[in-house]
Tab-separated table of C-alpha atoms in Angstrom:
chain	number	residue	atom	x	y	z
A	925	MET	CA	9.993	26.345	-37.701
A	926	GLN	CA	13.218	24.493	-36.362
A	927	GLN	CA	12.887	21.067	-36.823
A	928	ASP	CA	13.038	18.099	-34.053
A	929	GLN	CA	17.173	17.842	-33.636
A	930	PRO	CA	17.858	13.819	-33.976
A	931	PHE	CA	19.950	12.593	-30.688
A	932	ASN	CA	23.320	12.528	-31.090
A	933	GLU	CA	25.236	9.452	-29.329
A	934	GLN	CA	25.427	10.762	-26.097
A	935	GLU	CA	22.063	11.452	-25.194
A	936	SER	CA	20.801	7.601	-27.301
A	937	LEU	CA	22.780	5.657	-25.021
A	938	LEU	CA	21.485	8.216	-21.549
A	939	ILE	CA	18.175	7.381	-22.495
A	940	ILE	CA	18.911	3.952	-23.279
A	941	GLN	CA	20.221	3.536	-20.016
A	942	GLN	CA	17.614	5.029	-18.324
A	943	MET	CA	14.972	2.499	-19.730
A	944	ILE	CA	17.165	-0.634	-18.819
A	945	HIS	CA	17.330	1.154	-15.359
A	946	THR	CA	13.020	1.412	-15.207
A	947	ALA	CA	12.237	-1.347	-16.032
A	948	LYS	CA	15.138	-2.812	-13.556
A	949	GLN	CA	13.395	-1.134	-11.145
A	950	GLU	CA	9.803	-2.235	-11.910
A	951	GLN	CA	10.909	-6.003	-10.897
A	952	LYS	CA	11.499	-4.903	-7.896
A	953	ASP	CA	9.854	-2.655	-5.390
A	954	ASP	CA	11.719	-1.281	-2.631
A	955	GLY	CA	8.377	-2.308	-0.274
A	956	LYS	CA	8.901	1.398	1.864
A	957	GLY	CA	5.188	1.950	0.574
A	958	TRP	CA	3.751	-0.917	2.297
A	959	ILE	CA	5.672	-0.370	5.293
A	960	ILE	CA	4.569	2.752	6.350
A	961	TRP	CA	0.927	2.561	5.551
A	962	GLY	CA	1.456	-1.058	7.062
A	963	TRP	CA	3.040	0.349	10.603
A	964	LEU	CA	0.264	3.353	10.070
A	965	LEU	CA	-2.797	0.751	9.727
A	966	PHE	CA	-1.544	-1.668	12.356
A	967	LEU	CA	-0.804	1.006	15.290
A	968	THR	CA	-4.150	2.534	14.552
A	969	SER	CA	-6.181	-0.884	14.959
A	970	LEU	CA	-4.358	-2.013	17.667
A	971	LEU	CA	-4.447	1.259	19.207
A	972	THR	CA	-8.636	1.288	18.779
A	973	PHE	CA	-8.669	-1.739	20.143
A	974	ALA	CA	-7.292	-0.477	23.404
A	975	ASN	CA	-9.391	2.638	22.928
A	976	VAL	CA	-12.256	1.049	23.354
A	977	GLN	CA	-11.216	-0.968	26.286
A	978	TYR	CA	-10.220	1.819	28.402
A	979	ARG	CA	-12.818	4.517	26.600
A	980	TRP	CA	-9.966	7.129	26.233
A	981	PHE	CA	-11.173	8.952	23.687
A	982	SER	CA	-14.772	8.386	21.273
A	983	PRO	CA	-14.331	4.856	19.289
A	984	SER	CA	-13.483	6.308	15.832
A	985	PHE	CA	-10.490	9.060	17.085
A	986	PHE	CA	-6.880	7.266	16.034
A	987	TRP	CA	-9.067	6.390	13.228
A	988	ASN	CA	-9.885	9.734	12.227
A	989	VAL	CA	-6.038	10.833	13.131
A	990	PHE	CA	-5.191	8.019	10.546
A	991	GLY	CA	-7.597	9.916	7.997
A	992	VAL	CA	-5.955	13.285	8.551
A	993	ILE	CA	-2.576	11.730	8.353
A	994	SER	CA	-3.499	10.070	4.755
A	995	ILE	CA	-5.333	13.417	3.594
A	996	LEU	CA	-1.860	15.504	4.680
A	997	PHE	CA	-0.017	12.831	2.419
A	998	GLY	CA	-2.113	13.005	-0.064
A	999	LEU	CA	-1.618	16.895	-0.179
A	1000	TYR	CA	1.818	16.520	0.358
A	1001	THR	CA	2.407	14.397	-2.460
A	1002	GLY	CA	0.326	16.095	-4.666
A	1003	ILE	CA	1.779	19.020	-4.057
A	1004	ARG	CA	5.715	17.830	-4.281
A	1005	TYR	CA	4.648	16.239	-8.008
A	1006	PHE	CA	3.185	18.715	-9.623
A	1007	LEU	CA	5.149	21.477	-8.698
A	1008	PHE	CA	8.701	19.783	-7.937
A	1009	LYS	CA	8.291	17.645	-10.867
A	1010	LYS	CA	11.970	17.574	-12.403
A	1011	THR	CA	13.312	15.148	-14.988
A	1012	THR	CA	10.132	13.061	-17.170
A	1013	ARG	CA	10.521	9.452	-16.079
A	1014	VAL	CA	10.748	6.950	-18.350
A	1015	LYS	CA	6.384	5.769	-19.245
A	1016	THR	CA	6.222	1.993	-19.555
A	1017	TYR	CA	3.462	-0.472	-19.269
A	1018	THR	CA	3.699	-1.640	-15.975
A	1019	SER	CA	4.212	1.619	-14.296
A	1020	ASP	CA	0.620	2.987	-16.302
A	1021	LEU	CA	-1.077	-0.326	-14.835
A	1022	PHE	CA	0.145	0.604	-11.602
A	1023	GLU	CA	-1.144	4.496	-11.644
A	1024	LYS	CA	-4.330	3.416	-13.056
A	1025	LEU	CA	-4.612	0.595	-10.432
A	1026	ASN	CA	-3.986	2.910	-7.790
A	1027	ILE	CA	-7.028	5.364	-8.970
A	1028	GLY	CA	-9.239	2.336	-8.849
A	1029	PHE	CA	-7.752	1.231	-5.372
A	1030	PHE	CA	-8.669	4.368	-3.652
A	1031	ILE	CA	-11.700	4.925	-4.969
A	1032	PHE	CA	-12.913	1.461	-4.309
A	1033	LEU	CA	-11.032	2.765	-0.135
A	1034	ALA	CA	-13.191	5.597	0.076
A	1035	PHE	CA	-16.119	3.921	-1.586
A	1036	ILE	CA	-16.202	1.195	1.372
A	1037	ILE	CA	-15.175	4.315	4.004
A	1038	LEU	CA	-18.633	6.173	3.043
A	1039	ALA	CA	-20.298	3.108	3.237
A	1040	ILE	CA	-19.655	2.268	6.707
A	1041	ASN	CA	-20.384	5.733	7.753
A	1042	LEU	CA	-23.678	6.086	6.007
A	1043	GLY	CA	-24.525	2.488	8.073
A	1044	VAL	CA	-23.362	-0.523	6.538
A	1045	GLY	CA	-21.664	-0.802	9.724
A	1046	PRO	CA	-18.076	-1.481	11.222
A	1047	ILE	CA	-17.960	-5.160	11.166
A	1048	LYS	CA	-19.295	-5.664	7.535
A	1049	GLY	CA	-17.020	-2.705	6.543
A	1050	PHE	CA	-13.689	-3.491	7.669
A	1051	ALA	CA	-13.988	-7.095	6.293
A	1052	PHE	CA	-14.784	-5.384	2.741
A	1053	LEU	CA	-11.479	-3.251	3.424
A	1054	ILE	CA	-9.578	-6.452	4.055
A	1055	ALA	CA	-10.400	-8.415	1.192
A	1056	LEU	CA	-9.649	-5.151	-0.859
A	1057	TYR	CA	-6.085	-5.191	0.449
A	1058	GLY	CA	-6.113	-8.771	-0.697
A	1059	PHE	CA	-7.468	-8.137	-4.348
A	1060	TRP	CA	-4.629	-5.210	-4.059
A	1061	VAL	CA	-1.805	-7.164	-2.536
A	1062	LEU	CA	-2.200	-10.199	-5.273
A	1063	ILE	CA	-2.093	-8.003	-8.365
A	1064	TYR	CA	0.863	-5.797	-6.916
A	1065	GLY	CA	2.826	-9.439	-6.085
A	1066	THR	CA	1.293	-10.881	-9.853
A	1067	VAL	CA	2.765	-7.886	-11.844
A	1068	LEU	CA	5.774	-7.827	-10.035
A	1069	ASN	CA	6.651	-11.495	-10.270
A	1070	PHE	CA	6.879	-11.551	-6.444
A	1071	ARG	CA	5.669	-14.519	-4.943
A	1072	PRO	CA	5.299	-13.689	-0.965
A	1073	SER	CA	2.617	-11.517	-1.779
A	1074	ILE	CA	0.942	-13.378	-3.351
A	1075	ILE	CA	0.732	-16.187	-0.684
A	1076	ALA	CA	0.078	-12.845	1.692
A	1077	ALA	CA	-3.320	-12.228	-0.776
A	1078	PHE	CA	-4.425	-15.432	0.009
A	1079	ILE	CA	-3.876	-15.544	4.011
A	1080	THR	CA	-5.806	-11.826	3.959
A	1081	TRP	CA	-8.555	-13.008	2.339
A	1082	ALA	CA	-8.340	-15.880	4.700
A	1083	ILE	CA	-8.959	-13.263	7.471
A	1084	GLY	CA	-11.334	-11.250	5.512
A	1085	PHE	CA	-13.354	-14.542	5.224
A	1086	GLY	CA	-13.262	-15.508	8.535
A	1087	ALA	CA	-13.650	-11.229	10.161
A	1088	LEU	CA	-17.405	-12.058	9.003
A	1089	TYR	CA	-18.288	-15.017	11.440
A	1090	ILE	CA	-17.295	-12.500	14.399
A	1091	HIS	CA	-20.806	-11.856	15.404
A	1092	LYS	CA	-21.125	-16.081	15.739
A	1093	LEU	CA	-18.026	-15.904	18.368
A	1094	VAL	CA	-18.736	-13.131	20.295
A	1095	ASN	CA	-21.679	-11.530	21.548
A	1096	THR	CA	-21.337	-7.865	22.056
A	1097	ALA	CA	-21.492	-4.959	19.199
A	1098	HIS	CA	-18.671	-3.785	21.444
A	1099	GLU	CA	-16.349	-7.365	21.624
A	1100	GLN	CA	-17.145	-7.672	18.045
A	1101	PHE	CA	-15.686	-4.253	17.381
A	1102	GLN	CA	-12.575	-4.912	19.616
A	1103	TRP	CA	-12.013	-8.646	17.576
A	1104	MET	CA	-12.547	-7.106	14.488
A	1105	MET	CA	-9.393	-4.362	14.961
A	1106	LEU	CA	-7.318	-7.027	16.267
A	1107	MET	CA	-8.223	-9.245	12.449
A	1108	HIS	CA	-7.236	-5.725	10.736
A	1109	ALA	CA	-3.970	-5.830	12.777
A	1110	LEU	CA	-3.321	-9.537	11.748
A	1111	ALA	CA	-4.491	-8.665	8.048
A	1112	VAL	CA	-2.043	-5.526	7.244
A	1113	LEU	CA	0.698	-7.458	9.021
A	1114	CYS	CA	0.618	-10.569	7.196
A	1115	GLY	CA	-0.819	-8.579	3.994
A	1116	TYR	CA	1.692	-5.220	3.968
A	1117	ILE	CA	4.188	-4.877	6.949
A	1118	ILE	CA	6.256	-8.722	6.691
A	1119	PRO	CA	5.823	-8.861	2.449
A	1120	GLY	CA	6.868	-5.443	2.555
A	1121	HIS	CA	9.783	-5.795	4.656
A	1122	MET	CA	10.839	-8.637	2.396
A	1123	ALA	CA	11.120	-6.990	-0.435
A	1124	ASN	CA	12.706	-3.954	1.438
A	1125	LYS	CA	15.731	-6.559	2.018
A	1126	GLU	CA	15.872	-8.024	-1.214
A	1127	PHE	CA	15.985	-4.404	-3.441
A	1128	ASN	CA	18.731	-3.599	-0.843
A	1129	LYS	CA	20.565	-6.702	-1.351
A	1130	ILE	CA	20.351	-6.265	-5.617
A	1131	ASN	CA	21.389	-2.438	-5.055
A	1132	ARG	CA	24.368	-3.788	-2.705
A	1133	LYS	CA	25.389	-6.092	-5.243
A	1134	ALA	CA	24.539	-3.932	-8.750
A	1135	ASN	CA	26.889	-1.001	-6.566
A	1136	ASN	CA	29.866	-3.686	-6.422
A	1137	GLN	CA	29.966	-4.465	-9.974
A	1138	ARG	CA	30.480	-0.797	-10.818
A	1139	VAL	CA	33.227	-0.922	-8.513
């Protein structure tokens, strides 16, 4: 049986550099995930609002389209991860934490969506979704020490609490659902899109500075 060969000096330096690079990257996020999903949710909400108003399709049409896009993206990500995985990244506490939290988030998300379809009702269901967004944004902002996301989490929760009282302000179910779509769009704008663009701007600024220092 061959014994494991010790790392030479060059290999040791490469591993150390990779660990330092991973740690630095985990302190900042490019925000692209928040931007993509935020704009998808935002547009789906506004298109649903218009669809209810003008009755182009069934009320859930655009959310069904969003669901198909989500499933296809999930399959693409899984296939790329398992079949085309290249080098193994250094696993750290932060990456492991986000991995577990992502699993919990999507299980809870699926639970709420199933509850809506089983009779909870779209008004309360979407209010629960907004509250879940705020919780995840708070965790993200806290772990990565990104203050805009921490502030955005409380704004998102405030919108979620307001969404619970739509039925007291609007009489018909038709109008209540439209208002809920507007509040949902506002929640993802404040919780996902704006902080996402801020994170992306900061991430690019840091990368440009790092590149200039190398030169």
